[in-house]
Amino acid sequence: MILDLRDIKRKGKDSLDFFFEYSPEKEFTDATFMKIEMPIMVVGTVFITGEGSAFIECETTFKVKGSCTRCLEETEREYSVQVREGLDEDSEDGYPIVNDRIDLTKIIDDAVFMNMPISFLCREDCLGLCPECGGNLNKGECKCKNL
Ligand SMILES: [Zn+2]
Ligand SMILES: [Zn+2]
């Protein structure tokens, strides 16, 4: 995912809209109960803010599939992460601009990684499983409620 600022300048513009479908090889979580569905969608705009500096504004959307940590039902949820990042040619850390090019890969990897859910729920108010009989309380499967 390379943004070439020279292309933008050559067209006499100071911003460019971009869209990527991105399928990283790396795993974003050690959790075995959930997995990111590929591809990750990245849509946004890069603004040239000066000689050797730029600003990126984009939205990263990804789907996570897995089993709910409370009730174990298979479930799928979509997450979206806003990324706003200023970049500079002279930046020693973070995300530098190299030869008028920006590599979005690390920026997006970091954004997804930081925003991976810690617990994965089918819905925020998931009732989970009955500790006595193991019935799914969302479905009213518990039979020992009245004991
Ligand atoms: Zn659940
Ligand atoms: Zn029960």
PDB file of C-alpha atoms and ligand atoms in Angstrom, residues 130 133 142 144, ligand 2:
ATOM      1  CA  CYS A 130     -25.887 -21.082  32.593  1.00  0.00           C
ATOM      2  CA  CYS A 133     -26.615 -26.696  33.034  1.00  0.00           C
ATOM      3  CA  CYS A 142     -31.669 -23.070  30.687  1.00  0.00           C
ATOM      4  CA  CYS A 144     -32.696 -25.209  35.942  1.00  0.00           C
TER       5      CYS A 144
HETATM    6 ZN    ZN B   2     -29.282 -23.778  33.799  1.00  0.00          ZN
END
